[in-house]
Every structure is written in structure tokens, then in C-alpha cells.
Coordinates of C-alpha atoms and ligand atoms in Angstrom, one line a residue:
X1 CA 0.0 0.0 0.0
X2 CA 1.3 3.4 -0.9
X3 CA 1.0 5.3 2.2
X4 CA 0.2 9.4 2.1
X5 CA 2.9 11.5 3.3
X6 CA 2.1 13.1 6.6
X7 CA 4.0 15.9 8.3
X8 CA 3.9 17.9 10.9
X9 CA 5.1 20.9 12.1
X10 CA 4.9 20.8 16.8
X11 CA 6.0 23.7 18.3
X12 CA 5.4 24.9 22.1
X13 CA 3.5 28.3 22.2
X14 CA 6.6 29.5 24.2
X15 CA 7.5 32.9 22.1
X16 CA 7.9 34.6 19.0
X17 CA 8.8 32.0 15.6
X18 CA 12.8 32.3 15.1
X19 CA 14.7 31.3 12.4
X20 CA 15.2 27.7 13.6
X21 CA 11.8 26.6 14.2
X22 CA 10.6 28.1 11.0
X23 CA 13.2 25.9 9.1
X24 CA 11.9 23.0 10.9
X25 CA 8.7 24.1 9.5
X26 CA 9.7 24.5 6.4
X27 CA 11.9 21.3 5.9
X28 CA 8.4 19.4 7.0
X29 CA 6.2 21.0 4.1
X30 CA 8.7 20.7 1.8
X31 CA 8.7 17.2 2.2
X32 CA 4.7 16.7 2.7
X33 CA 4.5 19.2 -0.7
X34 CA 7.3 17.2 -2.4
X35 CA 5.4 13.9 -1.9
X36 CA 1.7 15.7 -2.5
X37 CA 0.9 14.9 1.2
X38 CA -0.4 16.5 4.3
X39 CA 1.3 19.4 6.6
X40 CA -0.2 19.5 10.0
X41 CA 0.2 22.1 12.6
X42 CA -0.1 21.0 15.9
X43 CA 0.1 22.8 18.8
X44 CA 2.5 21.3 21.7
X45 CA 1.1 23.1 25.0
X46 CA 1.1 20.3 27.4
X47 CA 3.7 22.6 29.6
X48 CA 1.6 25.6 30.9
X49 CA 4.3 27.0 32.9
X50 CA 6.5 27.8 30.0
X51 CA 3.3 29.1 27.9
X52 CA 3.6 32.4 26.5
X53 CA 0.3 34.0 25.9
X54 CA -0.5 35.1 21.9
X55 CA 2.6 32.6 20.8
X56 CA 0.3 30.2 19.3
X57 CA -1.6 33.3 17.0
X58 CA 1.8 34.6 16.2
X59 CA 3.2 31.1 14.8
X60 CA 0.5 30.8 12.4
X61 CA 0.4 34.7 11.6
X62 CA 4.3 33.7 10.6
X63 CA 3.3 30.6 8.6
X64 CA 0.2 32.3 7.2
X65 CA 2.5 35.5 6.1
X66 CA 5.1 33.5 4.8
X67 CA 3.0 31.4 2.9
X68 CA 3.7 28.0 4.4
X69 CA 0.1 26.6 4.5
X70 CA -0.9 23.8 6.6
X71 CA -3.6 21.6 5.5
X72 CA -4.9 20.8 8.8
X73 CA -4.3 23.2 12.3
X74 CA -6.5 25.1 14.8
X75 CA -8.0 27.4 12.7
X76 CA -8.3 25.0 9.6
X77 CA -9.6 21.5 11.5
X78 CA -10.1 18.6 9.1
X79 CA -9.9 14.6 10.3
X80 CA -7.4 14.8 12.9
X81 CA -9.3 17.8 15.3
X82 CA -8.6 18.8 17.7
X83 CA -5.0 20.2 17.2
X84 CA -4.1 21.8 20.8
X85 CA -2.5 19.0 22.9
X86 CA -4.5 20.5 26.0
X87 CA -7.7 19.8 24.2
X88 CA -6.4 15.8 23.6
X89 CA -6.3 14.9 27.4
X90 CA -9.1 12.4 27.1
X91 CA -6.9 11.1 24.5
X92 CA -3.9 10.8 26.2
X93 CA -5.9 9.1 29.0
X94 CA -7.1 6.4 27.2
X95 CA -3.6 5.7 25.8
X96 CA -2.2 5.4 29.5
X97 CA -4.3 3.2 30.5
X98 CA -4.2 1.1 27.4
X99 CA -0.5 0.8 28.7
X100 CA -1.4 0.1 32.4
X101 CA -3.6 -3.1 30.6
X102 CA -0.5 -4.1 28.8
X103 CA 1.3 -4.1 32.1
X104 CA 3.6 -1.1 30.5
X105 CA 2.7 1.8 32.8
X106 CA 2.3 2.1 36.1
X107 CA 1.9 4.8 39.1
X108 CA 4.6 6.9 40.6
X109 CA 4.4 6.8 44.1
X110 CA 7.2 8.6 44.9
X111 CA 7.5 12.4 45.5
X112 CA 10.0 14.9 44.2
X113 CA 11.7 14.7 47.4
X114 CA 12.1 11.0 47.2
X115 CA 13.4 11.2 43.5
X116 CA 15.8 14.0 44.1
X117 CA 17.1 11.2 46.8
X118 CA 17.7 9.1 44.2
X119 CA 19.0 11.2 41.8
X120 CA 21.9 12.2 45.0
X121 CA 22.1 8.4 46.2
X122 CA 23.4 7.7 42.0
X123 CA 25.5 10.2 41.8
X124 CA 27.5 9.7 45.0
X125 CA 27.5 5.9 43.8
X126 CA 29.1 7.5 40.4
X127 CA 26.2 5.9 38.4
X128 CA 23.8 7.5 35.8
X129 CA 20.5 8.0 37.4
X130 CA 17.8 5.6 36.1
X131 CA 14.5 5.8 37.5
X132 CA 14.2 1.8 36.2
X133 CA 16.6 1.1 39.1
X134 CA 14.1 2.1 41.8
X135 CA 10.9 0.8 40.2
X136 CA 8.5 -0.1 42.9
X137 CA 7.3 -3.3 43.1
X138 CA 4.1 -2.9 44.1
X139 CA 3.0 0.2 42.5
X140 CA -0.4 1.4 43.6
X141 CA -3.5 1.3 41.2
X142 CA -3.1 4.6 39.2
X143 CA -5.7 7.5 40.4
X144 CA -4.9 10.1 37.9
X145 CA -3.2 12.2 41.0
X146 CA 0.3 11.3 40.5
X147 CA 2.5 10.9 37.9
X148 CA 2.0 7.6 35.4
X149 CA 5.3 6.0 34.0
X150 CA 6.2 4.4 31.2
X151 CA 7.5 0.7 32.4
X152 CA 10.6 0.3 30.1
X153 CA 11.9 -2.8 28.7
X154 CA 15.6 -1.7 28.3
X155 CA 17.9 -2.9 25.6
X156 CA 20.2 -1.6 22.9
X157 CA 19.2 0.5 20.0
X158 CA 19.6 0.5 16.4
X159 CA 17.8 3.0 14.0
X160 CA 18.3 5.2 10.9
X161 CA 18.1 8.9 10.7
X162 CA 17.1 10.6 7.2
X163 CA 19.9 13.3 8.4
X164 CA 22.1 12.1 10.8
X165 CA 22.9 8.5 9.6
X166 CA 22.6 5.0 11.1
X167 CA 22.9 5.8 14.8
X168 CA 22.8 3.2 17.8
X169 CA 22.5 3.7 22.0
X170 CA 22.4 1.0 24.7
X171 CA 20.3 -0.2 27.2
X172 CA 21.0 2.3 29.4
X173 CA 19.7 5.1 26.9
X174 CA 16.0 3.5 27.9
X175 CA 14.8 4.2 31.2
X176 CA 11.0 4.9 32.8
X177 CA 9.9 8.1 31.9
X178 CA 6.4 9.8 32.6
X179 CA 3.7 9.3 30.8
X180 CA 1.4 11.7 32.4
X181 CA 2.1 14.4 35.1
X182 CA 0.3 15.0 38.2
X183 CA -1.3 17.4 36.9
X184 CA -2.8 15.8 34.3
X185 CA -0.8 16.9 31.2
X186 CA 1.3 14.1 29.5
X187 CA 4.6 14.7 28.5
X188 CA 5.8 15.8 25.3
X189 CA 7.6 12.1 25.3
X190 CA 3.9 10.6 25.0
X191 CA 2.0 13.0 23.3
X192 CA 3.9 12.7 20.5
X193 CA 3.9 9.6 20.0
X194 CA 0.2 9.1 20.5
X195 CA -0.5 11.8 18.1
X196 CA 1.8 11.1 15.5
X197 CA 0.2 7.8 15.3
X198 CA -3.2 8.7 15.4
X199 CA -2.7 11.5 12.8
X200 CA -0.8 9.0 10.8
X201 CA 2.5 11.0 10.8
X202 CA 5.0 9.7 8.2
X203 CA 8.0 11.7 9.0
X204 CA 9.3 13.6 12.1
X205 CA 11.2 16.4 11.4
X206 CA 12.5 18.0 14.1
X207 CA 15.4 19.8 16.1
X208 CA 18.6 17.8 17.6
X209 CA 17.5 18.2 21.3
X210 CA 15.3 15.2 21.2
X211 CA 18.2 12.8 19.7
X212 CA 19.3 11.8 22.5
X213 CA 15.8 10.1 24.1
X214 CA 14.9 8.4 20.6
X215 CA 15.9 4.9 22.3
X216 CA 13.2 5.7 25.0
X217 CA 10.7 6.1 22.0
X218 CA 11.9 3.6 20.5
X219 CA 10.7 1.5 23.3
X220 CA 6.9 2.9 23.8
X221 CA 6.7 2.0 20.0
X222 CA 7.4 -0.9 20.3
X223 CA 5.0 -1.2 23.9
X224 CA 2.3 0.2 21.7
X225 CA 3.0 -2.2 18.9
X226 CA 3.1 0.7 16.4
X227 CA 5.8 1.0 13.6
X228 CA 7.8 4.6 14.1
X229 CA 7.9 7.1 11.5
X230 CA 10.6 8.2 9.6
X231 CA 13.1 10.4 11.9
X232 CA 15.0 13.2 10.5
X233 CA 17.1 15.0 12.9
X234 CA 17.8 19.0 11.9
X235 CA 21.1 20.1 12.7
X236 CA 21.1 23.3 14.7
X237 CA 21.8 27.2 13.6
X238 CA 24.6 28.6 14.3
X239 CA 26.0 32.1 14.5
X240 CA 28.3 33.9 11.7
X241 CA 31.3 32.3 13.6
X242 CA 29.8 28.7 13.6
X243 CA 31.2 28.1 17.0
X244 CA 27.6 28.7 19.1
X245 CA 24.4 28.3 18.3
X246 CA 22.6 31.5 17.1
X247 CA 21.6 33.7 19.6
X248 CA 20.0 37.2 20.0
X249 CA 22.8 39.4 19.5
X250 CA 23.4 37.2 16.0
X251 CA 20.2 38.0 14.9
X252 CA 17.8 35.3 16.2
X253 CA 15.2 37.2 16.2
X254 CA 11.2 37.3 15.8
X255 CA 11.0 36.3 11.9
X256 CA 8.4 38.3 11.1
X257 CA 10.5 41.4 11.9
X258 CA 12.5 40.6 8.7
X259 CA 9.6 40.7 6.8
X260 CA 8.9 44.7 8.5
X261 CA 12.9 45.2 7.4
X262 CA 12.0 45.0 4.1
X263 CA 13.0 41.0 3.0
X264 CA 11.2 39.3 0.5
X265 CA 9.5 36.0 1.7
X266 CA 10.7 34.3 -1.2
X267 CA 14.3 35.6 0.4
X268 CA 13.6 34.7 4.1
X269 CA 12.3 30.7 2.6
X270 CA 15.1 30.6 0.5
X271 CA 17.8 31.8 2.8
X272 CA 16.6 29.5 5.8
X273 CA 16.2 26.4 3.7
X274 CA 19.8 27.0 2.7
X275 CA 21.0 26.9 5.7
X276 CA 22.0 23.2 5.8
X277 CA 20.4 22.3 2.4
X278 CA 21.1 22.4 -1.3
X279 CA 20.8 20.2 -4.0
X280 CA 24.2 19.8 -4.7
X281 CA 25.0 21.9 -7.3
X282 CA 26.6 25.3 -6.6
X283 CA 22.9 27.4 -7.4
X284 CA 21.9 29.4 -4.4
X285 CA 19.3 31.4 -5.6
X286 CA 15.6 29.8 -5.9
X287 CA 12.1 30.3 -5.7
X288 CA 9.9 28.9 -3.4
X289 CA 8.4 26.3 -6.0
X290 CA 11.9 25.2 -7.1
X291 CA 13.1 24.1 -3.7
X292 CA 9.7 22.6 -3.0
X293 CA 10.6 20.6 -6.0
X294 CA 14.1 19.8 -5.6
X295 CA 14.4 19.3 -1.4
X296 CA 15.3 16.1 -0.3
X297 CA 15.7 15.1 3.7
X298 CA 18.9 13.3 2.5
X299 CA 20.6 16.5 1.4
X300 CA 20.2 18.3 4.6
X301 CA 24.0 18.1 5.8
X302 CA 24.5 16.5 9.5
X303 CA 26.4 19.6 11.1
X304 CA 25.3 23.0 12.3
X305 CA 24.5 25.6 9.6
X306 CA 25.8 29.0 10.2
X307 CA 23.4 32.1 9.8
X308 CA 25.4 34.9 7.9
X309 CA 23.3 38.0 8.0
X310 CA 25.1 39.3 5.2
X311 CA 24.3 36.3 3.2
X312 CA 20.7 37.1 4.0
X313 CA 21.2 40.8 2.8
X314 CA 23.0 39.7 -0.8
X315 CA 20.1 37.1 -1.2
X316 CA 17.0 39.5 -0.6
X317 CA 19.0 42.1 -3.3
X318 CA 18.9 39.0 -6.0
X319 CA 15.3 37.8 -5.2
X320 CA 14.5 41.9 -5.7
X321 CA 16.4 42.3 -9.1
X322 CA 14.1 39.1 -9.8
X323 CA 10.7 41.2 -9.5
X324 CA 9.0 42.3 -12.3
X325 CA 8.8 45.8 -12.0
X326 CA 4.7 45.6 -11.5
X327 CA 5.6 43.4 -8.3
X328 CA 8.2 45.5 -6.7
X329 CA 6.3 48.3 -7.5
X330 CA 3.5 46.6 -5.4
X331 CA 5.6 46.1 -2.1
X332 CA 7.5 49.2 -2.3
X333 CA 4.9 51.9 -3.5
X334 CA 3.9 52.1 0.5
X335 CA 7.6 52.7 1.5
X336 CA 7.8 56.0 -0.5
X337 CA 8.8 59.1 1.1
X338 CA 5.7 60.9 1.9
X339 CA 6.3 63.6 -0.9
X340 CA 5.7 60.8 -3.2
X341 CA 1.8 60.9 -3.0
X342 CA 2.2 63.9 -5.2
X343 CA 3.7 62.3 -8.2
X344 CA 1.4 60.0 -10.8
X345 CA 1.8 56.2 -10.5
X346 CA 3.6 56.4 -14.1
X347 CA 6.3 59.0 -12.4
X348 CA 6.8 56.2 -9.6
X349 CA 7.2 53.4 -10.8
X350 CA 10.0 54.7 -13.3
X351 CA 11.9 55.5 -9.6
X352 CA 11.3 52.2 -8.8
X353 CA 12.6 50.5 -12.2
X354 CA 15.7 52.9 -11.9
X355 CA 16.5 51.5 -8.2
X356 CA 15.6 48.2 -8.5
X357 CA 19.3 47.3 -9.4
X358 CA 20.3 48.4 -5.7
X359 CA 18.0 48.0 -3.4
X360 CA 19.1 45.4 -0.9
X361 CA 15.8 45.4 1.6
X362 CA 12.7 47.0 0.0
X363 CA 12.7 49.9 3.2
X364 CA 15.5 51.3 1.6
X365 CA 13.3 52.8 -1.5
X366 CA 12.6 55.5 1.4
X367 CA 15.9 56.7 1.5
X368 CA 17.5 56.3 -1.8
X369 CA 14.2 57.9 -3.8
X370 CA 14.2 60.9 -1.6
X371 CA 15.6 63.2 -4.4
X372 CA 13.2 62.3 -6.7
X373 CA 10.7 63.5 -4.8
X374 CA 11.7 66.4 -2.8
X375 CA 14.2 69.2 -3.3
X376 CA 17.3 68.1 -1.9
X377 CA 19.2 69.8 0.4
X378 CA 22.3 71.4 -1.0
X379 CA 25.2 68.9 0.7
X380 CA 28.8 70.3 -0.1
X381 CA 30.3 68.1 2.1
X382 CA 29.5 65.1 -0.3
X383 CA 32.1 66.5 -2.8
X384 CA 34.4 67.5 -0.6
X385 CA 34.8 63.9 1.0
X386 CA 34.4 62.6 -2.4
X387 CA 37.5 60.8 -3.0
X388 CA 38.6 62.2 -6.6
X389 CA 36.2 65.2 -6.1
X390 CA 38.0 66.7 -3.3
X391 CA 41.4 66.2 -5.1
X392 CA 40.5 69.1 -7.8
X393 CA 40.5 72.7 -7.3
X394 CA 36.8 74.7 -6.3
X395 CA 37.7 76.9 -9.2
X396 CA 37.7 74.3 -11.5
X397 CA 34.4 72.4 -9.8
X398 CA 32.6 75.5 -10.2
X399 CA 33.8 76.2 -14.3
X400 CA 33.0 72.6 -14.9
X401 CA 29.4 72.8 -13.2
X402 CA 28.8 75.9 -15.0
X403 CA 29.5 74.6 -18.1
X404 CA 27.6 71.4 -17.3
X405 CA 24.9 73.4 -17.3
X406 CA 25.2 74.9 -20.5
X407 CA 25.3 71.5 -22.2
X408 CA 22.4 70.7 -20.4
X409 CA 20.3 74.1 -21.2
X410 CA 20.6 72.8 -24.7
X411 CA 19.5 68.9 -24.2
X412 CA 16.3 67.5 -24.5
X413 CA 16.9 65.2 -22.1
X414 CA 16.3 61.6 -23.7
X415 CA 18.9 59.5 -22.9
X416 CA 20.4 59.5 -26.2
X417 CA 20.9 63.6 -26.1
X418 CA 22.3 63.1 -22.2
X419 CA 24.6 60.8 -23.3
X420 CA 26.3 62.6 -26.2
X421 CA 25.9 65.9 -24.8
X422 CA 27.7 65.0 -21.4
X423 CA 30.6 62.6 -23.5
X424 CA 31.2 65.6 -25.9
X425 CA 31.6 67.7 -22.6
X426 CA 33.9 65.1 -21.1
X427 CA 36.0 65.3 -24.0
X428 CA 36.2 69.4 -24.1
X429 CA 37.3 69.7 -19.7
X430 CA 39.9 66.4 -20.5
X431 CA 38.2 65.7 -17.0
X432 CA 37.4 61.5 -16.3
X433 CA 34.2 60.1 -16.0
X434 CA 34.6 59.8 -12.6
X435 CA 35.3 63.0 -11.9
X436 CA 32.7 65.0 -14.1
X437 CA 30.0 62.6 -14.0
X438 CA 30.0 62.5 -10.0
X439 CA 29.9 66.3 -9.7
X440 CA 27.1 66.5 -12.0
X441 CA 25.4 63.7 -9.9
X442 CA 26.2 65.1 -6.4
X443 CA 24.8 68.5 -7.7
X444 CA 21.5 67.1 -8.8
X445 CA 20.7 64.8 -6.1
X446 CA 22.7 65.9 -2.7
X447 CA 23.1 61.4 -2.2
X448 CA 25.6 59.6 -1.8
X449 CA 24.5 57.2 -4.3
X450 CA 22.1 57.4 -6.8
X451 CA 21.3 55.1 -10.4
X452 CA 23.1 56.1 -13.7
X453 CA 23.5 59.6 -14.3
X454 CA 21.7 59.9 -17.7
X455 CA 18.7 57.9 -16.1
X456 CA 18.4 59.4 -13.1
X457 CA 18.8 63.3 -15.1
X458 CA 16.1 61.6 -17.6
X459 CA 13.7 61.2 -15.1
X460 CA 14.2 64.5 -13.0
X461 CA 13.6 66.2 -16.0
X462 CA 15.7 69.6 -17.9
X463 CA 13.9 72.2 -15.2
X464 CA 14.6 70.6 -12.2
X465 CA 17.7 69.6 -13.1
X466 CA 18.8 73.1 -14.1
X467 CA 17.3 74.0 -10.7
X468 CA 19.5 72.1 -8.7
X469 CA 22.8 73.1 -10.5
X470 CA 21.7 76.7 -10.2
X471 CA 21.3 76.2 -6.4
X472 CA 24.4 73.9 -6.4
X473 CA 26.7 77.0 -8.6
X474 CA 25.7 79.3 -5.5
X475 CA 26.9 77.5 -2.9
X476 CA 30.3 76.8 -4.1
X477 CA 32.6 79.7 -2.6
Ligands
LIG1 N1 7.1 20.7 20.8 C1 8.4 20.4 20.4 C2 9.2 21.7 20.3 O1 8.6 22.7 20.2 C3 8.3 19.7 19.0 C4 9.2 18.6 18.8 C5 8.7 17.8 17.6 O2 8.6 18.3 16.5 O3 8.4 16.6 17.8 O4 10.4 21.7 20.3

């Protein structure tokens, strides 16, 4: 029988969505897309202390924003409802004491005092703890007010890994673990396994901290009689320097606040699904549909990827100079400076075409279109920390300006005139490109950077060009 590929994505509602659980995300509807399956969002809140109120909106306002749709979730319930672990309990209930029949669970009498005894008694023994070593042997009949534990039956380990390889573990990997707390919330080491089975979960995607108790697992499996789903362990994210995991100050941040900085989406899925996959060729630009086409589990490398904001910056520049012009004009024409209102749409979205080539975030249209827009403010000092400009003599600046605009008095201003006008008058100073064709730039837009020359005069048009060098001729002393 050809089974249906079924992934899900399980995080805790315990904060904002960072860069490394959306990767998880994504790497899990990748695969259920891939394989025309089903991406389920369930919501692990089984640990109320470490809730944070409003995560679980925020983690699907991210997937929603970004795209990533889930077939089946909280707001979108289909066969598997309901999808908040608090709301399974029954569930989990019925599995315990399925286990408590099969002789496989049983009641923790002990307090936390009693353990923590333990716990000192191993230690000063030099042994690893195991709960399995003080088992009771007459556990009391389960009441639902303590804790219920998972009767192990230890023994070493041998399973595959889509991303980390053939890995192994001895007995003493498999110990009793709780099934259901005190207070009534089972652990995420049962929950998971009871709903991945009853949602029919193919693969488990998920982040390295759970490696290590995949032997316990492995044993309430194989208690339950249930075959495991495929495991694929995702290696973590690291900072720029690759030696810690990413943190705060490396830019682990909310990743929706990426998307208010101005990166694409298409940027933000293609950056994080780089980081510890390609398809083994050197490409590192791709849409969305391409990777959903191309990822495979098995090409996710086994060590930590390392999160280079600067990568992040390069990539969102190529996915922009990817945009038609209609669809940048789309998601920049609200970041205009305010001035902009004034101007027709036609007006605009030339601006937009001529920057298009530099923008690296899409908030930068702001800053870098201001002169088309407003009067700029005379700025000497951009010519005299120019590094050829401020080489040359004023006298000569202000003779070449002046004669700048005498050429350009008599241009039409297409492109065509601009360009032969400007390279005749190159030829007549014996200045270089880089000296004439900055001034003329610096004294028309007051920016330290703008497009072309002859595009950006073009579009500014013969009168307000003229303007500007008028205003420009008086200020040089
Ligand atoms: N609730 C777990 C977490 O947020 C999910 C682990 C899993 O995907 O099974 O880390």
C-alpha cells in the first residue's frame, strides 16, 4: 500500500517564531508538498508554565505570512481535530491506560523529594540515574493524581536517521519516563507519540534536542505495537562564527521582523532552507516552488548551519532584481517618502525601475528615492569627501558645473541627447568620468549614491535639473 505523506510541524506556544523553528517548518512542508501529502500544525502546549500568551496566533500569523500553508491546524480543523494537545487529554488518557492493561505503565508513588534522593544516592555511587533502578514493586493502582510512568523494557538500540545516519545507544539510553504528570498533562515524550500515530505522521522532522531520548521512544513504540515514522534530525543554527548556536545578538530574532525590514519572503524561505540544504549543485538562488521541487531530507547536511546575515542581505537584493517591475512596484509603493503621494503612478514606478538594481531590503526605496521626490538639500560636504572630487580645485568644480549646465540648457533630455551631450563635454574639460559625472550627480541629487547619471537626469527632467545646478553654482565659494 502506498501510504500518504504526513508531516507535521509541533511547536510549544513559548514565544515569537525564530529562524530555527521556521526551518523546521519549512523542511516538514517541503517534504509533505514534495510527496503531495499533508502538513499538519499541531500545537504542543502540554507545559503551561512555560506558555507564553498570543505565541500560538503569532506562529501561524508567521506561517500564514510567509505562505507555508498547513492543510490541517486550529483554525483550519479537518480529520485529525482537535490540534491543541491541552484539548487531547481524554486522548492521552485512554492511551495510559491502554499501557497500564499491557502491564507497561504504572503509578509513581514517589514524591519529588524521594526522587531527588535518588537522583543524590546515583550520583554519589558514580552511576547515571535511572528511574528503572528504583521501580516499585508494588505500585499502587493509578488514580490520575500522580504521575503515570512508562514501564521500560531496556535494551540496545539500532535505528536510521534521514539526516544524521545509522545511529545506535544501549540499554542504558531506555529508562521509565512519565507518561502523564500530576497534573494531568502528559509529557511531550507521549503526546507525540500518541499523536503522530493517530494523525498518521510519516515523518518527524524535528530539532537535535530530542536525539538523545529516541531509544526511550523507541521502546513505547514498540509497547504500543506501532511501527515509528521516519526520523530526520535538523542540525542546529549557528552564528556567523559557527562556533555557538545563534543567539539574540546574532540576529535570532522574531522572523516576522524581517519581513517589516524589508526581505522578500521568497528571500527569508530561500535563505533558511539554505542553511543546511542544497541540492548539490553550486545554485543558491531559488524560488519557493523550485526548492519545494528539488528538497530532499537526505541532502540536509548533519552539522550545524551557520546564519550569515550578510548572506541574508546579498540574497534578498537578487530575489528583488528578480521582481517584475509591476511586483516590486507593489511592495514598495507604501515605503515612499511621503512627498511621493504627489507624483502619478507612471512617475513612480520609473523611480522604482531605476533603483531596482540596488536595493538590498525594500525599506530602503525610502531613503534612496528621496531626491526624486523632494528638493534636496544642497550637501557640499559630499564633494568635498568625495575621493577624486575633493582632489580638484573649487575653481575648477565650479567652471566645470557651469559649463555642465550649458550643455544641459541645450538637451532634450532623452537619454540618447544626455549621453552625447555629457561625453562631448567630457572630451572638451579632458576631465574622467569619474570626476565629471560625479559632480554633476552630487549636484543634482545631494546622495551619496544614486542610479546612472543619464537615467536618473532623464527622469528628474531639464527644469529641475537646471534648478538644482543653479542652487548647487551658489553655494560653491
Ligand atoms: N514541541 C516540540 C518543540 O517545540 C516539538 C518537537 C517535535 O517536532 O516533535 O520543540
Amino acid at each position: 500500500m502506498d501510504m500518504k505523506t504526513v508531516t507535521r510541524f509541533a511547536p510549544s506556544p513559548t514565544g515569537f517564531m525564530h529562524v530555527g523553528s521556521l526551518r523546521t517548518a519549512l523542511f516538514a512542508w517541503f517534504v509533505a508538498k514534495k510527496n503531495d501529502g499533508k502538513f499538519i500544525l499541531r500545537i504542543e502546549d502540554t507545559d503551561k508554565n512555560r506558555e507564553v500568551e498570543g505565541s500560538i496566533e503569532h506562529i501561524i500569523k508567521t506561517l500564514e505570512t510567509l505562505n507555508i500553508n498547513f492543510d490541517e491546524g486550529p483554525n483550519k480543523p479537518g480529520d485529525n481535530a482537535p490540534y491543541l494537545q491541552s484539548e487531547r487529554l481524554d486522548i492521552y488518557l485512554e492511551w495510559g491506560n491502554k499501557l497500564i492493561e499491557k502491564g507497561r505503565a504504572y503509578a509513581d508513588p514517589y514524591s519529588e523529594e524521594e526522587v531527588g534522593e535518588f537522583r543524590e544516592e546515583a550520583k554519589a555511587n558514580k552511576h547515571a540515574f535511572l528511574f528503572r533502578n528504583y521501580r516499585p514493586e508494588n505500585p499502587p493502582k493509578w488514580d490520575g493524581k500522580t504521575a503515570l510512568r512508562f514501564k521500560s523494557d531496556p535494551k540496545p538500540y539500532r535505528w536510521h536517521d534521514e539526516i544524521m545516519g545509522d545511529l545506535s545507544a544501549g540499554p542504558e539510553a531506555v529508562d521509565d519516563f512519565i507518561l502523564i504528570k500530576a497534573d494531568g498533562y502528559p509529557t511531550y515524550n507521549f503526546a507525540h507519540i500518541v499523536d503522530d500515530m493517530l494523525m498518521n505522521v510519516t515523518h518527524i522532522i524535528r530539532s537535535q534536542e530530542f536525539i538523545a531520548s529516541v531509544p526511550r521512544f523507541l521502546n513505547l513504540y514498540e509497547a504500543l505495537e506501532i511501527e515509528h515514522p521516519v526520523f530526520a534530525t535538523v542540525p542546529p543554527v549557528m552564528g556567523p562564527d559557527g562556533k555557538k548556536k545563534l543567539s539574540k545578538r546574532d540576529g535570532a530574532k522574531d522572523v516576522l521582523d524581517y519581513i517589516s525590514e524589508g526581505y522578500l519572503i521568497e528571500t527569508l524561505i530561500n535563505f533558511i532552507a539554505s542553511l543546511g540544504w542544497n541540492d548539490g549543485t553550486t545554485q543558491e538562488i531559488y524560488s519557493v516552488d523550485e526548492i519545494k521541487n528539488k528538497f530532499e531530507l537526505s541532502h540536509v547536511q548533519k552539522s550545524g548551519a551557520n546564519f550569515d546575515d550578510k548572506r541574508l542581505l546579498w540574497m534578498n537584493g537578487a530575489h528583488i532584481r528578480n521582481l517584475s517591475l509591476d511586483e516590486l512596484y507593489e511592495l514598495v509603493k507604501d515605503k515612499l517618502p511621503k512627498e511621493a503621494e504627489k507624483f502619478d503612478k507612471e512617475y513612480k514606478k520609473k523611480v522604482v525601475g531605476l533603483l531596482q538594481e540596488r536595493l538590498k531590503t525594500l525599506n530602503e526605496i525610502d531613503e534612496l528615492s528621496t531626491f526624486f521626490f523632494e528638493e534636496p538639500i544642497v550637501n557640499l560636504s559630499l564633494i568635498e569627501e568625495h575621493k577624486q572630487l575633493s582632489k580638484e580645485d573649487k575653481g575648477d568644480l565650479k567652471d566645470w558645473l557651469t559649463k555642465a549646465k550649458e550643455t544641459l540648457e541645450q538637451s532634450d533630455f532623452s537619454i540618447e541627447d544626455l549621453t552625447n551631450k555629457l561625453n562631448t563635454l567630457l572630451e572638451q574639460t579632458g576631465t574622467k568620468p569619474v570626476v565629471l559625472f560625479s559632480l554633476i550627480r552630487i549636484a543634482t541629487t545631494h546622495s551619496p549614491q544614486s542610479p546612472g547619471l543619464f537615467d536618473t537626469l532623464n527622469l528628474l527632467g531639464k527644469e529641475k535639473t537646471l534648478g538644482r545646478l543653479e542652487k548647487t553654482l551658489l553655494e560653491i565659494k
